[in-house]
PDB file of C-alpha atoms in Angstrom:
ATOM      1  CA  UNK A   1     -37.079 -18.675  25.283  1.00  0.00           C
ATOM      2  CA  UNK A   2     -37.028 -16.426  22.171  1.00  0.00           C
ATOM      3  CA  UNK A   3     -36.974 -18.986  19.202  1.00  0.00           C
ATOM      4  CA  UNK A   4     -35.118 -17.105  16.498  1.00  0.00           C
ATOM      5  CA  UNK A   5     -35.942 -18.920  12.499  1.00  0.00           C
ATOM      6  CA  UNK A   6     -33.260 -18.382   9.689  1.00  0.00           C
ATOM      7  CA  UNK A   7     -34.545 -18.410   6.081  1.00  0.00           C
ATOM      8  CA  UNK A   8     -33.159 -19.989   3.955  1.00  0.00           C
ATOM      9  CA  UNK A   9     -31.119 -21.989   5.706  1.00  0.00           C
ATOM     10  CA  UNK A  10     -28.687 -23.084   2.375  1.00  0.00           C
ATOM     11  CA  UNK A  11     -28.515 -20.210  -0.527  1.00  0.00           C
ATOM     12  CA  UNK A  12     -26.573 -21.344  -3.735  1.00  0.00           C
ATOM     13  CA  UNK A  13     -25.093 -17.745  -4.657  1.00  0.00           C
ATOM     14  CA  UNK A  14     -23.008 -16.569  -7.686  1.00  0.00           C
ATOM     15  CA  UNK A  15     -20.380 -13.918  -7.261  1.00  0.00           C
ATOM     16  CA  UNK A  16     -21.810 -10.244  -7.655  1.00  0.00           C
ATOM     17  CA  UNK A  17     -25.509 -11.749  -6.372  1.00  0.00           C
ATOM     18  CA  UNK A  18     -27.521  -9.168  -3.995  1.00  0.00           C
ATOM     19  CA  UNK A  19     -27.874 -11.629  -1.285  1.00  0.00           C
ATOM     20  CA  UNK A  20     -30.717 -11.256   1.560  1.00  0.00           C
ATOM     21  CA  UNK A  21     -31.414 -13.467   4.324  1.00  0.00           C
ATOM     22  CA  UNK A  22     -34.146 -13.093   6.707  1.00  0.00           C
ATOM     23  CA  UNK A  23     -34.493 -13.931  10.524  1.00  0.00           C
ATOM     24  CA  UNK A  24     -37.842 -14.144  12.481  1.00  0.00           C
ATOM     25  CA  UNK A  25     -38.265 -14.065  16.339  1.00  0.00           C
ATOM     26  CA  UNK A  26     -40.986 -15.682  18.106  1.00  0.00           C
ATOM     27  CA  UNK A  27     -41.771 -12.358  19.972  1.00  0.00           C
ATOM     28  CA  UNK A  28     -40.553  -9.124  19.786  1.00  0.00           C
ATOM     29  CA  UNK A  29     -37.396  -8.325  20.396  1.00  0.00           C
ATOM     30  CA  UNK A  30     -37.024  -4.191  19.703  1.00  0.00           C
ATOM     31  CA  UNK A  31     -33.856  -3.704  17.951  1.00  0.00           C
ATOM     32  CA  UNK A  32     -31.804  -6.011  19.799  1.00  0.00           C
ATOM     33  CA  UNK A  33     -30.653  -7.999  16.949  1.00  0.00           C
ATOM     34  CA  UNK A  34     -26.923  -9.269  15.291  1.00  0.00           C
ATOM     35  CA  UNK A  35     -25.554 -11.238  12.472  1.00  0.00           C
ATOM     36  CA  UNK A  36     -22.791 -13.026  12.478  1.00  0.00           C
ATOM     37  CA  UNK A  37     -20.450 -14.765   9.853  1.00  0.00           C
ATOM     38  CA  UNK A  38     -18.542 -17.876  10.835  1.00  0.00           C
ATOM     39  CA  UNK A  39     -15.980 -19.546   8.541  1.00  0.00           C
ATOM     40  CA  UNK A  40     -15.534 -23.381   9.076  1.00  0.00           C
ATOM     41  CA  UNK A  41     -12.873 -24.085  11.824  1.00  0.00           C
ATOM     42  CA  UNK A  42     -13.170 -20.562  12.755  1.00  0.00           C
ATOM     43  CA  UNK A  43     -15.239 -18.410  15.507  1.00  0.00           C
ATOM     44  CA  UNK A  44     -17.967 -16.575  14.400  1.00  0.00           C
ATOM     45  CA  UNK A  45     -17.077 -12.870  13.960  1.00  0.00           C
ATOM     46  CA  UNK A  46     -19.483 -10.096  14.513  1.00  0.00           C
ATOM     47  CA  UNK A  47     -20.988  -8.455  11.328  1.00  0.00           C
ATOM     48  CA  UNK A  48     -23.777  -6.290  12.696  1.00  0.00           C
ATOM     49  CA  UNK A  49     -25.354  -5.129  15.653  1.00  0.00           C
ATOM     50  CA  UNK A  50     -28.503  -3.662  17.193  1.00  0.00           C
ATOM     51  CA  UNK A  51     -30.194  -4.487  13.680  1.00  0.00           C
ATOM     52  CA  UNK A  52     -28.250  -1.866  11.997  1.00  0.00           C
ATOM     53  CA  UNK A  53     -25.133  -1.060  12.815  1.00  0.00           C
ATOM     54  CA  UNK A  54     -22.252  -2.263  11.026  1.00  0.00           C
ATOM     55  CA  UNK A  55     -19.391  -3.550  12.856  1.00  0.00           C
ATOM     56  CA  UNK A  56     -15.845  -1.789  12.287  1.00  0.00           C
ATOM     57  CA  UNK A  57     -13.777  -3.178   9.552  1.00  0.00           C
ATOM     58  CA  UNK A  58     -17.175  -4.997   8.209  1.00  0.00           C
ATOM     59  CA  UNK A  59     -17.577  -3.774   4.326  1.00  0.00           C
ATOM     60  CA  UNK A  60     -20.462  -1.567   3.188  1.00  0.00           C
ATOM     61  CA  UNK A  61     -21.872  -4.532   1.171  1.00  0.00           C
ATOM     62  CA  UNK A  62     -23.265  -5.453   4.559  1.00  0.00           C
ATOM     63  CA  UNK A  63     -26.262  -4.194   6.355  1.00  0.00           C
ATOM     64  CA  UNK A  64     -28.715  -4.777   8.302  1.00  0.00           C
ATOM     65  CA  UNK A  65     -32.980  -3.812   8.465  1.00  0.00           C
ATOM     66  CA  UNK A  66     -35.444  -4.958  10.430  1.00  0.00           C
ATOM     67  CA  UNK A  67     -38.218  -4.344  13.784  1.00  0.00           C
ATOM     68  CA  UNK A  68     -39.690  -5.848  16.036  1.00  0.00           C
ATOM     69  CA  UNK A  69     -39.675  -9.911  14.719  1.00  0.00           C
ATOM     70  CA  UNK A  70     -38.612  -9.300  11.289  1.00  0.00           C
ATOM     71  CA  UNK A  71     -35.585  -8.714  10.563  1.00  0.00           C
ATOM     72  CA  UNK A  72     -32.583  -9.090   7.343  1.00  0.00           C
ATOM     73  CA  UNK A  73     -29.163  -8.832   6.247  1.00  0.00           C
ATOM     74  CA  UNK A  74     -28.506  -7.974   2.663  1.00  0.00           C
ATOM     75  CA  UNK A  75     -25.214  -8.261   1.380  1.00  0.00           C
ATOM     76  CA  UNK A  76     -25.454  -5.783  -1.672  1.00  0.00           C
ATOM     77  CA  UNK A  77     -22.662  -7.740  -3.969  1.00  0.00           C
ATOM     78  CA  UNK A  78     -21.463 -11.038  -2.933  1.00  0.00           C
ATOM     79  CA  UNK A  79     -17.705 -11.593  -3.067  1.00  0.00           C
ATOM     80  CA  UNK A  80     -15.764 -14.767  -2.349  1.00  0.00           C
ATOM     81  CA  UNK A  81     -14.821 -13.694   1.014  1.00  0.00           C
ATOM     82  CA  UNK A  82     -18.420 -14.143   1.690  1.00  0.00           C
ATOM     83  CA  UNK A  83     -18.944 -17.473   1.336  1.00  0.00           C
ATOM     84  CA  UNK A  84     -19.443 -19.081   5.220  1.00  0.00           C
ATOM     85  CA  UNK A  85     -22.614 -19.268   7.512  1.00  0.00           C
ATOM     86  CA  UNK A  86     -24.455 -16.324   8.727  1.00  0.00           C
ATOM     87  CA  UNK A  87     -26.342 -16.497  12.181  1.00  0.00           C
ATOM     88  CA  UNK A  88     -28.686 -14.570  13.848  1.00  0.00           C
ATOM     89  CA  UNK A  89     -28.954 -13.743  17.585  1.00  0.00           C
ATOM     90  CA  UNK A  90     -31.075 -11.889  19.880  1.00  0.00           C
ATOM     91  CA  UNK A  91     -30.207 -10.111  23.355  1.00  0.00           C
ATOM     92  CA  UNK A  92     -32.801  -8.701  23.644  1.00  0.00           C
ATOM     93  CA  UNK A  93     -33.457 -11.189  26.757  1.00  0.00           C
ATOM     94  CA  UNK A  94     -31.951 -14.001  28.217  1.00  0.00           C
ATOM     95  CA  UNK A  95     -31.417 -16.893  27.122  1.00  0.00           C
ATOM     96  CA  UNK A  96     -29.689 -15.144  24.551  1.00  0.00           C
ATOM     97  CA  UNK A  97     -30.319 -17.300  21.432  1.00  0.00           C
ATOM     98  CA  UNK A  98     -29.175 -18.005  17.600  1.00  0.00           C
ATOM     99  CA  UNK A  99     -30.791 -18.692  14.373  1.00  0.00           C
ATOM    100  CA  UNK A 100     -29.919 -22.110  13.275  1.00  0.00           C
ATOM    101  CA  UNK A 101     -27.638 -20.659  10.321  1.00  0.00           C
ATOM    102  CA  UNK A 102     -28.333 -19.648   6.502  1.00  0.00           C
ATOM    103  CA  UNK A 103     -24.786 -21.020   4.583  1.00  0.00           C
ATOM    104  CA  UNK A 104     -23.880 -19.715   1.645  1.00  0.00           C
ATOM    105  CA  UNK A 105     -22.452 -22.172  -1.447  1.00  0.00           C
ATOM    106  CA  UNK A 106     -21.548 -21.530  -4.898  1.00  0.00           C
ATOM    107  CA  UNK A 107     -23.716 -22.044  -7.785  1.00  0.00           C
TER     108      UNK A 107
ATOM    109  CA  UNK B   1      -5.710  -5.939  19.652  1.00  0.00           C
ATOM    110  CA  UNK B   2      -7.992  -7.763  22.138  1.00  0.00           C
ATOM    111  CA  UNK B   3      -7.404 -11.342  22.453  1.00  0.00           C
ATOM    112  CA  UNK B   4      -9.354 -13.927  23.948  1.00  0.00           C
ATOM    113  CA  UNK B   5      -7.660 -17.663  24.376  1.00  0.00           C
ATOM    114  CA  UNK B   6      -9.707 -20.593  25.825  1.00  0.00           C
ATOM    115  CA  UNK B   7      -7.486 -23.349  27.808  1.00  0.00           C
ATOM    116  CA  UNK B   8      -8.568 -26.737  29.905  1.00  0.00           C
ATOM    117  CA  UNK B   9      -8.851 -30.380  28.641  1.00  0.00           C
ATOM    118  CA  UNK B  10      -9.816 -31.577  26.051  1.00  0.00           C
ATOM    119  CA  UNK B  11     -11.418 -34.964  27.142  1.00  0.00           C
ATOM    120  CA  UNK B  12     -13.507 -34.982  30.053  1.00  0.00           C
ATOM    121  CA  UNK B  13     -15.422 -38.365  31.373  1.00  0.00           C
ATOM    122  CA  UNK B  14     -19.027 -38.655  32.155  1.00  0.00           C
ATOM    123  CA  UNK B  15     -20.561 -37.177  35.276  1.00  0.00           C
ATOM    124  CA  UNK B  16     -17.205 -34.964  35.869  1.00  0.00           C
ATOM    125  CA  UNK B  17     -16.833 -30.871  35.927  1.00  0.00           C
ATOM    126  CA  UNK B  18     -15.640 -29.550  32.623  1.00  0.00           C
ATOM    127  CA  UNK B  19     -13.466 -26.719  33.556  1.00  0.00           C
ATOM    128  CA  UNK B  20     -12.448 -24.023  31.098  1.00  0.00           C
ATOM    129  CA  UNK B  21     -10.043 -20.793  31.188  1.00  0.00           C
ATOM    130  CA  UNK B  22     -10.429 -17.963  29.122  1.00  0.00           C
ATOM    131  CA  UNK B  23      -7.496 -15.671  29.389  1.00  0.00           C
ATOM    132  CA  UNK B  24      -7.699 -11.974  27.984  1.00  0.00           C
ATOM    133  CA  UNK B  25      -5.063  -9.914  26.540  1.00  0.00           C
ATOM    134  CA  UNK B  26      -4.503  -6.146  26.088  1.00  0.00           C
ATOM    135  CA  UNK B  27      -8.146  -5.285  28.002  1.00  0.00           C
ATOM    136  CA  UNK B  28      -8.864  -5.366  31.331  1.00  0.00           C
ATOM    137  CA  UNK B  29     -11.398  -7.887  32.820  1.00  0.00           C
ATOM    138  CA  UNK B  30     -12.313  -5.198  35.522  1.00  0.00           C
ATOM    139  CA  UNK B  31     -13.690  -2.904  32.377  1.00  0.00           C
ATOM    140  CA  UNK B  32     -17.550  -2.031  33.850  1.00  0.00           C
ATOM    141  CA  UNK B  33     -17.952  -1.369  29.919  1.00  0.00           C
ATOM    142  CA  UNK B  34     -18.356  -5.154  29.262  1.00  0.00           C
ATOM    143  CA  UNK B  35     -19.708  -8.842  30.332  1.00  0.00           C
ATOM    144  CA  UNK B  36     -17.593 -11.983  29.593  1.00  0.00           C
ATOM    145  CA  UNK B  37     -19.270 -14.990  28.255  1.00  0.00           C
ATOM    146  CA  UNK B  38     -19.296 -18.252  26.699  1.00  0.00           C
ATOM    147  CA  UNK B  39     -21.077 -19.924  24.188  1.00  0.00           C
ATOM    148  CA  UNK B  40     -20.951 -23.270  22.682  1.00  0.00           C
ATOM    149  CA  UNK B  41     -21.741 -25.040  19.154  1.00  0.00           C
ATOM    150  CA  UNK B  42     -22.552 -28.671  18.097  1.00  0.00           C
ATOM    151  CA  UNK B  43     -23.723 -29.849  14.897  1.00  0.00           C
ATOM    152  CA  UNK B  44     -26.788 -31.203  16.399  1.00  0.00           C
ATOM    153  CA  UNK B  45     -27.957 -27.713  18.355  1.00  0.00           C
ATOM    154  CA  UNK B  46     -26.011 -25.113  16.749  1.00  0.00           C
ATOM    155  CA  UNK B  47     -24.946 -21.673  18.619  1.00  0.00           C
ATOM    156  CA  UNK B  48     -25.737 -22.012  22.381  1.00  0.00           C
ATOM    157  CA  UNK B  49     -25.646 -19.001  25.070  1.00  0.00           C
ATOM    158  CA  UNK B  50     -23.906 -20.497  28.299  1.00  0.00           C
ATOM    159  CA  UNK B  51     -24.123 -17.574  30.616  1.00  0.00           C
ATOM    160  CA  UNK B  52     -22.207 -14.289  30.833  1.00  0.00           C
ATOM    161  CA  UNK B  53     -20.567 -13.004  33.875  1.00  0.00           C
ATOM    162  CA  UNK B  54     -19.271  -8.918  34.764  1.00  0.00           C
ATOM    163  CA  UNK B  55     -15.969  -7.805  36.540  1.00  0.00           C
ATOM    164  CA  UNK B  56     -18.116  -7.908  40.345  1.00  0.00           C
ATOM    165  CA  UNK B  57     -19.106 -11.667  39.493  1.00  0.00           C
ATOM    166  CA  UNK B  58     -22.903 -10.836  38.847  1.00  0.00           C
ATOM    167  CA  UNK B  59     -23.528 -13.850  36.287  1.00  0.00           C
ATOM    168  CA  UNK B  60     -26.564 -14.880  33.847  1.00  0.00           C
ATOM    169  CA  UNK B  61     -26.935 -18.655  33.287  1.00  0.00           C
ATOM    170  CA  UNK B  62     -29.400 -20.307  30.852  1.00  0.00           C
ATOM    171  CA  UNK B  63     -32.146 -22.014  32.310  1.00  0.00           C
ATOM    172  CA  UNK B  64     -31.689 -25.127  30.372  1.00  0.00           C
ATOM    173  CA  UNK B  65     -27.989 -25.441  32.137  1.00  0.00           C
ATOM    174  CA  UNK B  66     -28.698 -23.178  35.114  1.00  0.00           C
ATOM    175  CA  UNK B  67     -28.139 -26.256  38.076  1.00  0.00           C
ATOM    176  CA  UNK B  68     -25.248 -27.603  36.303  1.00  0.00           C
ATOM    177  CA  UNK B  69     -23.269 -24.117  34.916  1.00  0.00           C
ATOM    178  CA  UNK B  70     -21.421 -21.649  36.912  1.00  0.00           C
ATOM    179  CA  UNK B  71     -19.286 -19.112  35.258  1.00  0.00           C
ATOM    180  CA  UNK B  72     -16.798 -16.763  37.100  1.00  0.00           C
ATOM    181  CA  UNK B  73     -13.685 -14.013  36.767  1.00  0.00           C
ATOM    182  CA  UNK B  74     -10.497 -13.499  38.450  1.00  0.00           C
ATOM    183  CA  UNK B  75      -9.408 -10.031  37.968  1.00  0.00           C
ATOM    184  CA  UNK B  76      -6.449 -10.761  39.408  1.00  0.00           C
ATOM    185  CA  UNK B  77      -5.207 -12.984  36.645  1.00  0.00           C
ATOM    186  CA  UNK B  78      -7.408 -11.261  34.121  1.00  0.00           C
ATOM    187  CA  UNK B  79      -9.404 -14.525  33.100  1.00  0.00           C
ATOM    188  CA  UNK B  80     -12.419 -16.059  33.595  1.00  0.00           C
ATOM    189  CA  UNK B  81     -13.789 -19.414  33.936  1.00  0.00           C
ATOM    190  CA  UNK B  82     -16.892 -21.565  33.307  1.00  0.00           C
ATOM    191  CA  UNK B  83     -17.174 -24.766  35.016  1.00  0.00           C
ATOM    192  CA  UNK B  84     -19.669 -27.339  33.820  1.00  0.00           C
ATOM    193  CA  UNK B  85     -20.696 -30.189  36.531  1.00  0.00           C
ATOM    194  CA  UNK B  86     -22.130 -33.786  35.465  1.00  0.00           C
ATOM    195  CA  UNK B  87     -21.625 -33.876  31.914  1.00  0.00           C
ATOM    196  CA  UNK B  88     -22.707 -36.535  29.488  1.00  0.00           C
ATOM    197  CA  UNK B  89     -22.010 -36.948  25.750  1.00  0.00           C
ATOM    198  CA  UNK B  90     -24.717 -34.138  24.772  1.00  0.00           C
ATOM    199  CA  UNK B  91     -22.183 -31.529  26.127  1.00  0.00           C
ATOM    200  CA  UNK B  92     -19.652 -32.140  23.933  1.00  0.00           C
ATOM    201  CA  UNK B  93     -19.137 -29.243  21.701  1.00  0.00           C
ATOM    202  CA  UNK B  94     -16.503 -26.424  20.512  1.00  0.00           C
ATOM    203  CA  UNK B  95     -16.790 -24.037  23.580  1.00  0.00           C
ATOM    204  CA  UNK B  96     -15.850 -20.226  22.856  1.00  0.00           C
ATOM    205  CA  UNK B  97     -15.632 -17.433  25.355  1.00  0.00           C
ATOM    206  CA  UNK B  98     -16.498 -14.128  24.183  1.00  0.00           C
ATOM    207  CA  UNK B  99     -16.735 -10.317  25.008  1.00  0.00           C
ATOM    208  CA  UNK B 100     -20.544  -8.936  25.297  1.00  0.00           C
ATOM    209  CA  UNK B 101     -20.352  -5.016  24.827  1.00  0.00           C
ATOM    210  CA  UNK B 102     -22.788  -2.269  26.109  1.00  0.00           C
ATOM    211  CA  UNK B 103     -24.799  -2.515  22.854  1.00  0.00           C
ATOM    212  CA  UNK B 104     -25.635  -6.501  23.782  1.00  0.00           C
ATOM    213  CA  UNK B 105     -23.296  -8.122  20.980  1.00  0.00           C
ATOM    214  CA  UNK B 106     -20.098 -10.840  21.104  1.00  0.00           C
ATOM    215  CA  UNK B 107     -17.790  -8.255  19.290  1.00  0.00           C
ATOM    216  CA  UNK B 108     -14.501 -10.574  20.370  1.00  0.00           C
ATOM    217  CA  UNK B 109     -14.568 -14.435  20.695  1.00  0.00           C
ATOM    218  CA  UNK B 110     -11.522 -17.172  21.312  1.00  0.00           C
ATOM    219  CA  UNK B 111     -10.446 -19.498  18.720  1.00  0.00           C
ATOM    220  CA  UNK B 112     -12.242 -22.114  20.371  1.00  0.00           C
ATOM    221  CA  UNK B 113     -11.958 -25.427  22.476  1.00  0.00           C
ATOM    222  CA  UNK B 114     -13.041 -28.803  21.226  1.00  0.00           C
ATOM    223  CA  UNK B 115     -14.601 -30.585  24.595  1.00  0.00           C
ATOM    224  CA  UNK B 116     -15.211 -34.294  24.180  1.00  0.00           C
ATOM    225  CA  UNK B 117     -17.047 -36.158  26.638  1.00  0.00           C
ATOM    226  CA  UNK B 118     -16.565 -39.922  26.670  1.00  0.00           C
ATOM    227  CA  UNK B 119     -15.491 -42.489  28.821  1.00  0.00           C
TER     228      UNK B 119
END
């Protein structure tokens, strides 16, 4: 399986913060890489896909780099809204699998 | 707007078949565009890829659950179903079904099913 590590996996954040988190896969994985965001008591919703491309509806304050194993997703200016977990997943073969999560508090 | 809506018990006992439904609204199931899939999350293990499934029933299962897991659609009824045999308390978990489009991503996902497995 394609072990996919979150850093970090807490961030204490202040409104307005550039905000990057970064996601490493055991092997490569081309460009077959999303984020998600997941609110508590809520499903995760889809942020970005294919390591760059935003999702509709997902604000420019989002996006996504990344190759091969390393990969991130900056949020340029963080606004309440933002405040959940953010995961990681590959598809780039199956098992598809997850990061373990990178949640974002206040400071 | 696509909607996906996971239904089946919410308590199951030990060594029985969980059985979920995942009915879709305003899309069709029969789309060749898309795979159907579901996922699960604990605290313990986090996000976990079940298996996904297309409109013919060709499915993908994870290896971990692959003897115990089988996942399949009705395009009659435009739903489809994942059935989990033998269970024990590890596979309780929230249990979401999702859409997977052409560019590999869970773009739509149910609300969600709490599964508890006890006696």
């Amino acid at each position: 399986d394609v072990q996919m590590t979150q850093s970090p996996s807490s961030l204490s954040v202040s409104i307005g913060d550039r905000v990057t988190i970064t996601c490493r896969a055991s092997q490569s994985i081309s460009k077959y890489l999303n984020w998600y965001q997941q609110k508590p008591g809520r499903a995760p919703n889809l942020l970005v896909y294919g390591t760059f491309t935003l999702q509709s509806g997902v604000p420019s304050r989002f996006s996504g780099s990344g190759s091969g194993t390393d990969f991130t997703l900056t949020i340029s200016s963080l606004q309440p809204d933002d405040l959940a977990t953010y995961y990681c997943q590959q598809t780039f073969t199956t098992p598809y699998t997850f990061g373990q999560g990178t949640k974002l508090e206040i400071k | 707007q696509l909607l996906l809506q996971e239904s089946g018990p919410g308590l199951v006992k030990p060594s029985e078949t969980l059985s979920l439904m995942c009915n879709v609204s305003d899309a069709s199931i029969s789309s060749t565009t898309y795979y159907w899939g579901w996922i699960r999350q604990t605290p313990g293990k986090g996000l976990e890829w079940l298996g996904t499934v297309n409109y013919s029933g060709t499915s993908y299962y994870t290896p971990s659950l692959k003897s115990r897991v089988s996942i399949s659609v009705d395009p009659s009824q435009n739903q489809f179903s994942l059935r989990l045999r033998s269970v024990t308390a590890a596979d309780t978990a929230v249990y979401y079904c999702a859409r997977l489009t052409g560019d590999a991503a869970f773009d739509y996902w149910g609300q969600g099913a709490l599964v508890t497995v006890s006696s």
